[in-house]
CSV table of N, CA and C in Angstrom, one decimal:
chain,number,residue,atom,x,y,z
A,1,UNK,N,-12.0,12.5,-8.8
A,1,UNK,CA,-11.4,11.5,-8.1
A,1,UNK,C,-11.4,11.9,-6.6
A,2,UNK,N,-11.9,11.2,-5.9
A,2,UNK,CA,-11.8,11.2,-4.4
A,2,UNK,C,-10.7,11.1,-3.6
A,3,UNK,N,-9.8,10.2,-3.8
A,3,UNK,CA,-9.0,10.3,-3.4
A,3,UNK,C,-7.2,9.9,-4.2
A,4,UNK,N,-6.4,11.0,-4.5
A,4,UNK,CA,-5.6,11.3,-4.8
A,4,UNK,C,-4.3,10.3,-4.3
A,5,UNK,N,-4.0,9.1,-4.9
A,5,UNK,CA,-2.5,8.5,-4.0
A,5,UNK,C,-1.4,9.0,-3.8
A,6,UNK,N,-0.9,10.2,-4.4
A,6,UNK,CA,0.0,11.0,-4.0
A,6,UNK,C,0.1,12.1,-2.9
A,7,UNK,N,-1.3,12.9,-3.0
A,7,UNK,CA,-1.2,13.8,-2.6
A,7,UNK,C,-1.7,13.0,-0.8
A,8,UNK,N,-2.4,11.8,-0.9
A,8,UNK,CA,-3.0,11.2,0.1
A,8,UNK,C,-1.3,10.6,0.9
A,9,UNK,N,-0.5,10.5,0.1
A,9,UNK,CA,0.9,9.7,0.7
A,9,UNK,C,1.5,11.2,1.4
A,10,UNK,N,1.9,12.1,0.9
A,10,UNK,CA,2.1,13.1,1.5
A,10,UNK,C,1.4,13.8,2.7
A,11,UNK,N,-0.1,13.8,2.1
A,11,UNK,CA,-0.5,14.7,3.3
A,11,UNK,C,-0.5,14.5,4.2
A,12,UNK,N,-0.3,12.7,4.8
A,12,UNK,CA,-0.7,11.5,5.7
A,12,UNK,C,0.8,11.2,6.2
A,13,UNK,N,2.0,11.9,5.3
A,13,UNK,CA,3.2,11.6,5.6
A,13,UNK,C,3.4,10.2,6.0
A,14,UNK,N,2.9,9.1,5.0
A,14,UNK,CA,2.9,8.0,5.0
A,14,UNK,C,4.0,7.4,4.4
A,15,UNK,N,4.9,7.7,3.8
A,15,UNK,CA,5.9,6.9,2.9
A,15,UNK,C,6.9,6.8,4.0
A,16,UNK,N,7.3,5.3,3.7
A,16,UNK,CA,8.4,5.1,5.1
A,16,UNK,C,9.5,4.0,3.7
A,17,UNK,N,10.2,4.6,4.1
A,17,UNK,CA,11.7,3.3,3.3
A,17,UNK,C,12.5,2.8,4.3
A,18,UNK,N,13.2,2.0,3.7
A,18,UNK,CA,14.4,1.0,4.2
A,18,UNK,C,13.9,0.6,5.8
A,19,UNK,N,12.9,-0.1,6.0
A,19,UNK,CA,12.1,-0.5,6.7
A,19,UNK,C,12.4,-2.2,7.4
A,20,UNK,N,11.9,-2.7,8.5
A,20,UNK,CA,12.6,-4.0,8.7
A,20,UNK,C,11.9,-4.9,9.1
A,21,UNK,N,11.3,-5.9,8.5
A,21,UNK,CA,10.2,-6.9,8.7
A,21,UNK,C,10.9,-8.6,9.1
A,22,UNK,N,10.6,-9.2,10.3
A,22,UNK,CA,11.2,-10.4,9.9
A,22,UNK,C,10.2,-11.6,9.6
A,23,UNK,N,8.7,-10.7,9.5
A,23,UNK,CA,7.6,-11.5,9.1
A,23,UNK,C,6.9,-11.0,8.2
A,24,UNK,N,5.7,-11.5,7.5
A,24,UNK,CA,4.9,-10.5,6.6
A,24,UNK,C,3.6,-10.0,7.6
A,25,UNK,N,3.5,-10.8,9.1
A,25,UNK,CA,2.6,-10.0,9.7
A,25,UNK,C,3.4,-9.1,10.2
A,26,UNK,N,4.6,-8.4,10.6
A,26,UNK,CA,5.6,-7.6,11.4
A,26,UNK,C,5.5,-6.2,10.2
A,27,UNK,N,5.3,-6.8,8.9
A,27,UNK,CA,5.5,-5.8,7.8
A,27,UNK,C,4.2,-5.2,7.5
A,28,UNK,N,2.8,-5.9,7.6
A,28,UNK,CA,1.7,-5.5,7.6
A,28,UNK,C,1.4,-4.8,9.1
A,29,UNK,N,1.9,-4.8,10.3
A,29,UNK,CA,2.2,-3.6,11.2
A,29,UNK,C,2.3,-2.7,10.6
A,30,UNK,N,3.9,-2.9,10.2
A,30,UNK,CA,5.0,-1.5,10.0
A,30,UNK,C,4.2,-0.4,8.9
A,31,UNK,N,3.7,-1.1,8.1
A,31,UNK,CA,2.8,-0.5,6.9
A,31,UNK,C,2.0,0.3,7.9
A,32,UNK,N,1.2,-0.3,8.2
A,32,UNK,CA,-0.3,0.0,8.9
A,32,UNK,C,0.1,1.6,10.1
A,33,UNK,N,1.3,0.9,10.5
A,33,UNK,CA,1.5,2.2,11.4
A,33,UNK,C,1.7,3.7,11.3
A,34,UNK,N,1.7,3.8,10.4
A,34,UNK,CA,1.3,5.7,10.0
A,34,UNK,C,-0.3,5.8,10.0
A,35,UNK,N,-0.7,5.1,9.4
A,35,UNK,CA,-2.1,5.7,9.6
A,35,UNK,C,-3.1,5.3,10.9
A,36,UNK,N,-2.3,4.3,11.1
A,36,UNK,CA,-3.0,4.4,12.8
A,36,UNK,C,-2.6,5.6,13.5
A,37,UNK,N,-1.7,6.5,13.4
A,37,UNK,CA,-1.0,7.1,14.3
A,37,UNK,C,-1.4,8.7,13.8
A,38,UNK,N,-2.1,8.6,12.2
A,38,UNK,CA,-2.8,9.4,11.9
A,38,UNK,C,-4.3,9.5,12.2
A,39,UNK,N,-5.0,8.7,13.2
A,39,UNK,CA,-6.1,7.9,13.5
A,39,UNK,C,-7.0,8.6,11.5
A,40,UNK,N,-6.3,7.4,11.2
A,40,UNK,CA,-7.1,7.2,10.0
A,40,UNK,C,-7.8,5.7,9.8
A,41,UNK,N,-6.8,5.3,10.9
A,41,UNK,CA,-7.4,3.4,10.5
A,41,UNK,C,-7.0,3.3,12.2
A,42,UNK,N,-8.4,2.1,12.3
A,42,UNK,CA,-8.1,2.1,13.7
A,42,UNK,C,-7.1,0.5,13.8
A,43,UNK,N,-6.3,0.5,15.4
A,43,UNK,CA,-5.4,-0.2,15.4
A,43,UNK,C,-6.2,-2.4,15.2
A,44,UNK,N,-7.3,-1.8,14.9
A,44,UNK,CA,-8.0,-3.4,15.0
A,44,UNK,C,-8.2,-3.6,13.2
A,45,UNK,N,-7.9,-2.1,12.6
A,45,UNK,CA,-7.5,-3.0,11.4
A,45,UNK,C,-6.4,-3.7,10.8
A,46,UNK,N,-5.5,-3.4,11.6
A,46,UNK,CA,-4.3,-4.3,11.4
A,46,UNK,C,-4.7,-5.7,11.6
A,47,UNK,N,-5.0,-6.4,12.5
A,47,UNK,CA,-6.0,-7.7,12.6
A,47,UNK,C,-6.8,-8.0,11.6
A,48,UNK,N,-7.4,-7.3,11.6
A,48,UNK,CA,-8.0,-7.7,10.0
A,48,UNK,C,-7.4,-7.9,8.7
A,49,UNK,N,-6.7,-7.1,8.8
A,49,UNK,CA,-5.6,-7.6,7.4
A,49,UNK,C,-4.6,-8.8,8.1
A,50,UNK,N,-4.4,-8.8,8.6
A,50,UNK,CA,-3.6,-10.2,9.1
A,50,UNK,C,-4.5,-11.4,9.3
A,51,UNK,N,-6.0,-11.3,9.8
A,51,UNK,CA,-6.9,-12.5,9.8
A,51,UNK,C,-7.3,-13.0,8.5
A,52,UNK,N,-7.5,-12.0,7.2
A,52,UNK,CA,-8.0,-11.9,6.2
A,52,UNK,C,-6.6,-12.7,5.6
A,53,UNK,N,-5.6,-12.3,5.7
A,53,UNK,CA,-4.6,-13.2,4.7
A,53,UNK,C,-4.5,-14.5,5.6
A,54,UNK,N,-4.5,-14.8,6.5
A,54,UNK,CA,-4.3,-16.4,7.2
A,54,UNK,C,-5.5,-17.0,6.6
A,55,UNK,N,-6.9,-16.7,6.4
A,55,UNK,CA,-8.1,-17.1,5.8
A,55,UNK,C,-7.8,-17.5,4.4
A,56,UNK,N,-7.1,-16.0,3.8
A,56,UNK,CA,-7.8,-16.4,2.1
A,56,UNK,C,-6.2,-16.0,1.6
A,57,UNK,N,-5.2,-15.9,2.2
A,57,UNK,CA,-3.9,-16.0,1.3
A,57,UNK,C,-3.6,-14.5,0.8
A,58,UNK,N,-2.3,-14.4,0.2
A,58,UNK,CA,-2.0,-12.8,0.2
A,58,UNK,C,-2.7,-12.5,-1.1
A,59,UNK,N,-3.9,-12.8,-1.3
A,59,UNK,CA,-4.7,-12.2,-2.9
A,59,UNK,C,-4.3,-10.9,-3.1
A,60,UNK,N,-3.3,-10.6,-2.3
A,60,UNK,CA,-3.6,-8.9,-2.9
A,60,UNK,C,-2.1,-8.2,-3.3
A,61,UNK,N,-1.2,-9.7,-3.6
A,61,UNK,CA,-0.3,-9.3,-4.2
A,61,UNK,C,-0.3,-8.6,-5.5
A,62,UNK,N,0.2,-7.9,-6.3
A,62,UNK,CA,-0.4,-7.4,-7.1
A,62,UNK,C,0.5,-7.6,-8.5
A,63,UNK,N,1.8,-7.7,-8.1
A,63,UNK,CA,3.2,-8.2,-8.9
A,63,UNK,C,4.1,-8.3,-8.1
A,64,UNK,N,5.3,-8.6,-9.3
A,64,UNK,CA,6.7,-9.1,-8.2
A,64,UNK,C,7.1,-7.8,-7.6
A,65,UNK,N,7.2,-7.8,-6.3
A,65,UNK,CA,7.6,-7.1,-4.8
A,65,UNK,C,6.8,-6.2,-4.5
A,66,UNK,N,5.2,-6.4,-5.0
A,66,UNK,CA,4.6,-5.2,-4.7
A,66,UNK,C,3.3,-6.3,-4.2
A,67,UNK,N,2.5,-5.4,-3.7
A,67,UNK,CA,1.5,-6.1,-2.3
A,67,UNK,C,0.7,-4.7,-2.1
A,68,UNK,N,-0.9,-4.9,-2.0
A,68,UNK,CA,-1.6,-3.9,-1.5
A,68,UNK,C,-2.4,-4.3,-0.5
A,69,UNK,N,-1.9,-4.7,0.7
A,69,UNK,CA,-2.8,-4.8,1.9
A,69,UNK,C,-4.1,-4.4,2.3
A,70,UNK,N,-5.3,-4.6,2.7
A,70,UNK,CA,-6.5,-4.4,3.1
A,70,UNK,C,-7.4,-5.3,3.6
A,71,UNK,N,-8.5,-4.6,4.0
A,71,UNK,CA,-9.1,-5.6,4.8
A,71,UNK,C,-10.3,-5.2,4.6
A,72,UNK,N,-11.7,-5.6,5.1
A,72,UNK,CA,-13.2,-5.4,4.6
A,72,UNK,C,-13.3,-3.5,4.8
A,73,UNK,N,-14.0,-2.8,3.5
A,73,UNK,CA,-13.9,-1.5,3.1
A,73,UNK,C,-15.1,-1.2,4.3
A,74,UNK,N,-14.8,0.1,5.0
A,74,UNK,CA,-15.5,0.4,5.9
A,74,UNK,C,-15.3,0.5,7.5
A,75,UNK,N,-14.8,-1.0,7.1
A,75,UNK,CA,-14.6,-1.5,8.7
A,75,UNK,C,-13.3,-1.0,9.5
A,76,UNK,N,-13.3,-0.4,10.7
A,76,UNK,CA,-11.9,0.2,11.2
A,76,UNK,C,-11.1,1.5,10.2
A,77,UNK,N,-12.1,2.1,9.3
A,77,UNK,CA,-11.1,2.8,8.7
A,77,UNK,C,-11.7,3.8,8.7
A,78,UNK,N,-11.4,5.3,9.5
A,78,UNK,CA,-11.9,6.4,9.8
A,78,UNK,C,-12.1,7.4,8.1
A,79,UNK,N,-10.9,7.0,7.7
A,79,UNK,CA,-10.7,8.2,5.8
A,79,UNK,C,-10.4,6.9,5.1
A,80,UNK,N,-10.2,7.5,4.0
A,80,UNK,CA,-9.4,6.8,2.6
A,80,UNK,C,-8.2,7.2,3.1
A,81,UNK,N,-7.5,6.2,3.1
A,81,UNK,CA,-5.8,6.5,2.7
A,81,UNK,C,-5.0,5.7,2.7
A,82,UNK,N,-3.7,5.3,2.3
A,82,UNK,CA,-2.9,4.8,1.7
A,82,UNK,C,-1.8,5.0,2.7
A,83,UNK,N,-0.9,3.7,2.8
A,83,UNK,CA,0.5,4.4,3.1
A,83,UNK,C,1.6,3.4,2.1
A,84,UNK,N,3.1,3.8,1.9
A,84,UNK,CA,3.5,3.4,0.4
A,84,UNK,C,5.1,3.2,1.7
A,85,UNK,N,5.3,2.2,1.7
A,85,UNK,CA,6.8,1.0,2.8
A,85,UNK,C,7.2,0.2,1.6
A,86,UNK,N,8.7,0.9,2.0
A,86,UNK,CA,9.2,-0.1,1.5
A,86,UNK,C,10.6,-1.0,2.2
A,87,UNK,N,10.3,-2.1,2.2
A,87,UNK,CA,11.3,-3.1,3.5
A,87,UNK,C,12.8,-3.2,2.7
A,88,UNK,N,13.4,-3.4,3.3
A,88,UNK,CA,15.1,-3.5,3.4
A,88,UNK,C,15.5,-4.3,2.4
A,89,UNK,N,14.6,-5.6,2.7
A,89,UNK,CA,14.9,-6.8,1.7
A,89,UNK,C,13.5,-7.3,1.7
A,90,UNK,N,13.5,-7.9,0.4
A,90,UNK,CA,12.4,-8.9,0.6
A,90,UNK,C,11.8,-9.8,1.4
A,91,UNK,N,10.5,-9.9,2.0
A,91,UNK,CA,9.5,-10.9,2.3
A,91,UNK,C,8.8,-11.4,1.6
A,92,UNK,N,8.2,-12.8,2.5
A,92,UNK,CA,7.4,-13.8,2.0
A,92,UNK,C,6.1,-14.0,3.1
A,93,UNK,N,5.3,-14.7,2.5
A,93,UNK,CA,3.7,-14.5,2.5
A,93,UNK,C,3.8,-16.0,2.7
A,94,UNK,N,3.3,-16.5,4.3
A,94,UNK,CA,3.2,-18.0,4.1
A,94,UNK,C,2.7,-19.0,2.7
A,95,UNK,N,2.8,-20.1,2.8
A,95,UNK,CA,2.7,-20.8,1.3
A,95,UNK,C,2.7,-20.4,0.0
A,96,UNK,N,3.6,-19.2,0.0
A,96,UNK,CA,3.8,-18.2,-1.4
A,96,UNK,C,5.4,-17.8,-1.3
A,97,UNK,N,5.6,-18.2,-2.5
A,97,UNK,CA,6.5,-17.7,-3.1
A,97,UNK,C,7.3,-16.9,-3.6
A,98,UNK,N,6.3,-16.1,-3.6
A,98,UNK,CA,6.6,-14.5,-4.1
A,98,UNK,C,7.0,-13.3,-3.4
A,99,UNK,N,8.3,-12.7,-3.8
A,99,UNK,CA,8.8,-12.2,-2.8
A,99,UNK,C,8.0,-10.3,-2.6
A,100,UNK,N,8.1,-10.0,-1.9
A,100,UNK,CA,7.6,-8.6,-1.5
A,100,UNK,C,8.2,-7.6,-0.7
A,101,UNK,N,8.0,-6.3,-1.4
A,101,UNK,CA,9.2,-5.7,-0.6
A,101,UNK,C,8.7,-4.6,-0.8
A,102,UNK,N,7.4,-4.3,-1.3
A,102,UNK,CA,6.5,-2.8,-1.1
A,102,UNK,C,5.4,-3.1,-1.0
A,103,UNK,N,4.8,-2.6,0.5
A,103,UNK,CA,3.5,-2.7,0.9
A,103,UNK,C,2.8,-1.1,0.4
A,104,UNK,N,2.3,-1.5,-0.7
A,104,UNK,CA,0.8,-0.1,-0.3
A,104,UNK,C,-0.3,-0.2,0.7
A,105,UNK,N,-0.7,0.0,1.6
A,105,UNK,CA,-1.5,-0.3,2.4
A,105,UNK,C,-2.6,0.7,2.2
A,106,UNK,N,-4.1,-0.2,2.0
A,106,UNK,CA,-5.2,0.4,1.8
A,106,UNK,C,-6.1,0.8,2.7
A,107,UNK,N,-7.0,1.6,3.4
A,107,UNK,CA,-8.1,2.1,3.7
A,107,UNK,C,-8.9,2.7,3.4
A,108,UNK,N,-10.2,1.9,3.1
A,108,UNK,CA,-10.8,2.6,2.4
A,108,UNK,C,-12.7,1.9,3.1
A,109,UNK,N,-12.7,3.1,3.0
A,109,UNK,CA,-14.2,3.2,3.8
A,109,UNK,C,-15.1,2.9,2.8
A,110,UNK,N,-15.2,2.4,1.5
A,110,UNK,CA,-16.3,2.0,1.1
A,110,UNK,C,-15.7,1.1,-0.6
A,111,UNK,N,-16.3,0.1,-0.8
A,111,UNK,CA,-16.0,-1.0,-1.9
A,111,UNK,C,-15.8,-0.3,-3.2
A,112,UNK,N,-16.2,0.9,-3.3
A,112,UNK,CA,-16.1,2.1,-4.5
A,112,UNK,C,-14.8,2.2,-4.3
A,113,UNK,N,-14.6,3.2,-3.3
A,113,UNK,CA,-13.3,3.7,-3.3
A,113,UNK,C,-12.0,2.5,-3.4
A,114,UNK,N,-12.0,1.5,-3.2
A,114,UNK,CA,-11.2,0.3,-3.9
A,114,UNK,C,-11.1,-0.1,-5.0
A,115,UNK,N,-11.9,-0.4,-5.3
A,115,UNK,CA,-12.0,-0.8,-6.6
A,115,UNK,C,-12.0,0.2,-7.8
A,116,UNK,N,-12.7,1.2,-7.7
A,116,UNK,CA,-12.8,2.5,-8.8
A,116,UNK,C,-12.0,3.4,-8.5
A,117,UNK,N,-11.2,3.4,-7.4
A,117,UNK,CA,-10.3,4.6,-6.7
A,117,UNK,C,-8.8,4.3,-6.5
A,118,UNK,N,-8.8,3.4,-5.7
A,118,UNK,CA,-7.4,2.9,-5.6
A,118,UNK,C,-6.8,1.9,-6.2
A,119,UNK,N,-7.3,1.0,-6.7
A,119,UNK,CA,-6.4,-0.2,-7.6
A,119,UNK,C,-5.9,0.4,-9.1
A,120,UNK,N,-7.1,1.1,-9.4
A,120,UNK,CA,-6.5,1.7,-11.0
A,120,UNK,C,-5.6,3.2,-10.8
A,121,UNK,N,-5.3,4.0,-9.7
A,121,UNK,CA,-3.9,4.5,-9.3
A,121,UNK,C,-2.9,3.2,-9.2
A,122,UNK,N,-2.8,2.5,-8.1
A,122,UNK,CA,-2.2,1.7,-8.0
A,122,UNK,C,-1.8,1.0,-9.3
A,123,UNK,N,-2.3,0.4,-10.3
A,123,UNK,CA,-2.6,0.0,-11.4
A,123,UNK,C,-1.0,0.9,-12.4
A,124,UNK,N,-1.9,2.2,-12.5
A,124,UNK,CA,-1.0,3.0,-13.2
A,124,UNK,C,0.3,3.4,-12.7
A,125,UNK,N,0.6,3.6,-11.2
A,125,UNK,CA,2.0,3.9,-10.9
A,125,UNK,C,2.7,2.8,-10.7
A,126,UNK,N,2.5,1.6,-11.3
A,126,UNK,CA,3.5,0.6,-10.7
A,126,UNK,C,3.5,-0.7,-12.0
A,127,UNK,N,2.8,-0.5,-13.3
A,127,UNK,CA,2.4,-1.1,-14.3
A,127,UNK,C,4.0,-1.2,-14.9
A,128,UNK,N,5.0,-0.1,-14.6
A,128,UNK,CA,5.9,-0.3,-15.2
A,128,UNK,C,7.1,-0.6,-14.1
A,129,UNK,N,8.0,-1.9,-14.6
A,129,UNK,CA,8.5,-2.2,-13.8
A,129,UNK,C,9.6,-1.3,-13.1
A,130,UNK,N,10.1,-0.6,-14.3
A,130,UNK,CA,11.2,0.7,-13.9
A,130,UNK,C,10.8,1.3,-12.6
A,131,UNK,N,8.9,1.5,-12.2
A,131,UNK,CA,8.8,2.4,-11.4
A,131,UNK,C,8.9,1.7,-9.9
A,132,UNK,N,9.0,0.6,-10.2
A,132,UNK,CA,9.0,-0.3,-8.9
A,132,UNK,C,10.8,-0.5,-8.1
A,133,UNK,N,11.3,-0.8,-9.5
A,133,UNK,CA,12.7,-0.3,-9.0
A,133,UNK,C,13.0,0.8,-8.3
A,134,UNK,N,12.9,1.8,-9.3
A,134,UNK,CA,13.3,2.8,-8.6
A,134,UNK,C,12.3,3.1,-7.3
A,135,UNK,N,11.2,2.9,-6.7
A,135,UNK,CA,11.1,3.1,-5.2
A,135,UNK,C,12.1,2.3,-4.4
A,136,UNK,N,11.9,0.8,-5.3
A,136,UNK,CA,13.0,-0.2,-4.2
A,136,UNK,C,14.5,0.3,-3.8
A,137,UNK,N,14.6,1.2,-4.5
A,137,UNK,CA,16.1,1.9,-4.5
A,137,UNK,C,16.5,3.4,-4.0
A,138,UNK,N,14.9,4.3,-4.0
A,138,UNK,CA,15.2,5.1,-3.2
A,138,UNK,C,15.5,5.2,-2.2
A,139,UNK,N,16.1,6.4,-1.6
A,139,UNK,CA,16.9,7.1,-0.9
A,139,UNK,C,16.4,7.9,0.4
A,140,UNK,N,15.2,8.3,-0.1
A,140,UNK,CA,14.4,9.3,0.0
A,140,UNK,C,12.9,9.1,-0.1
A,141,UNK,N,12.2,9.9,0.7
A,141,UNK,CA,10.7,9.7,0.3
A,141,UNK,C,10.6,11.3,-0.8
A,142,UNK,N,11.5,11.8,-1.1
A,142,UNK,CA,11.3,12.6,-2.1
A,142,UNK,C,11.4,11.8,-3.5
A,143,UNK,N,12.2,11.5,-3.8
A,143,UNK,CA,12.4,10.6,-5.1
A,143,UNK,C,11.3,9.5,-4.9
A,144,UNK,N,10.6,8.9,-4.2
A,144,UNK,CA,9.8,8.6,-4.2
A,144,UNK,C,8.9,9.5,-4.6
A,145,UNK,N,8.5,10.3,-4.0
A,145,UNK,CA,7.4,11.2,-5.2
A,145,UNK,C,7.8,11.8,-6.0
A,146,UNK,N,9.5,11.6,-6.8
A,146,UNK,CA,9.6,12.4,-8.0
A,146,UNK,C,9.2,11.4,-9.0
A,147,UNK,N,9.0,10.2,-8.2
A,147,UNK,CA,8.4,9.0,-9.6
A,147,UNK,C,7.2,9.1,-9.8
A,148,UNK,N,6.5,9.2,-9.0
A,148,UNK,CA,5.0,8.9,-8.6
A,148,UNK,C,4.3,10.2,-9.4
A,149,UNK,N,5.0,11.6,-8.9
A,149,UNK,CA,4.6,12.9,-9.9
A,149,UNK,C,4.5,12.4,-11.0
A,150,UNK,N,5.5,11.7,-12.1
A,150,UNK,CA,5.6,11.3,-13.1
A,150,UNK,C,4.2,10.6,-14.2
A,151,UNK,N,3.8,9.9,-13.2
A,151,UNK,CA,2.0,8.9,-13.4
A,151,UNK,C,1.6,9.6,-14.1
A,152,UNK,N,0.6,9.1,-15.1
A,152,UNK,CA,-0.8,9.5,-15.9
A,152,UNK,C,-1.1,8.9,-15.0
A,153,UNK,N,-2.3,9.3,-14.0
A,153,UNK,CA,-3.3,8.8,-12.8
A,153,UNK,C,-4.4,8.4,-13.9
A,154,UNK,N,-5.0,9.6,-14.4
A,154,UNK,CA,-5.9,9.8,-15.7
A,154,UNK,C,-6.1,8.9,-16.2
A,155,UNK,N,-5.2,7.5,-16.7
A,155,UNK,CA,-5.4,6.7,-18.1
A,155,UNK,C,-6.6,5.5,-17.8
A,156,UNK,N,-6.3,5.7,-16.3
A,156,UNK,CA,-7.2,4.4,-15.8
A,156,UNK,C,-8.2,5.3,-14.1
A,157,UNK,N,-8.2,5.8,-14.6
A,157,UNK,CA,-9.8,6.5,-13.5
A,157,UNK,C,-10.9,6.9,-14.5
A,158,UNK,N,-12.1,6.8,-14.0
A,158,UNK,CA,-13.2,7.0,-14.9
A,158,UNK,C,-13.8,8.5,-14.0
A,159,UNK,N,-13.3,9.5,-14.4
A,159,UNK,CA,-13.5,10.5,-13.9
A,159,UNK,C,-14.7,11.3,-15.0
């Protein structure tokens, strides 16, 4: 596996809580800004994740209060990596309904690494609702990765 969602949230010191959005483009910032500031994604992919959902809608919701943000693989994104926000209270995604309140945010330099790399982590750490709670309720970006350690990554990577 190429790239690791835990060890990539850590190393990137990407995990941000109790966070404050009064928009869902304000929240796809807030997301975005650790790894810009890691120059891992340049600041013009934020735009692109924001032009991409005004175009074609938040497709990348994934379940209730969870959201994986991204924008075309390659483009503006220096590495693979991830950053794991979670907002105060829920937001909303124009003409959607669905509330959201943890952005994963993706980068990923190539259509592999999405699809075969990061959605089936993503997939596995968040398949159970329990694990979604408890991020929305930590405290800490440690208890956030005492849950995340927890994952079979394994069940769904084709390694």
């Amino acid at each position: 596996m190429s790239v690791n969602l835990l060890t990539n949230l850590i190393e990137n010191d990407s995990i941000l809580i109790n966070q404050r959005a009064q928009t869902w483009q304000e929240a796809i910032e807030v997301s975005c800004k650790p790894l810009v500031e890691k120059k891992l994604i340049s600041p013009n992919y934020i735009d692109s994740i924001i032009n991409s959902t005004i175009e074609h809608g938040p497709y990348y919701i994934l379940g209730p209060f969870l959201a994986m943000p991204h924008a075309e693989a390659g483009k503006d994104v220096f590495k693979d990596c991830f950053s794991l926000v979670v907002f105060d209270k829920p937001f909303y995604f124009d003409q959607d309904s669905r509330p959201v309140q943890i952005l994963i945010t993706l980068g990923a330099t190539s259509a592999d690494i999405h699809t075969a790399v990061a959605l089936p982590q993503i997939v596995a750490a968040f398949e159970n609702s329990e694990n979604i709670d408890k991020i929305i309720k930590a405290t800490s970006k440690e208890e956030i990765i005492a849950v995340l350690e927890k994952v079979d990554f394994s069940k769904y990577l084709n390694s």
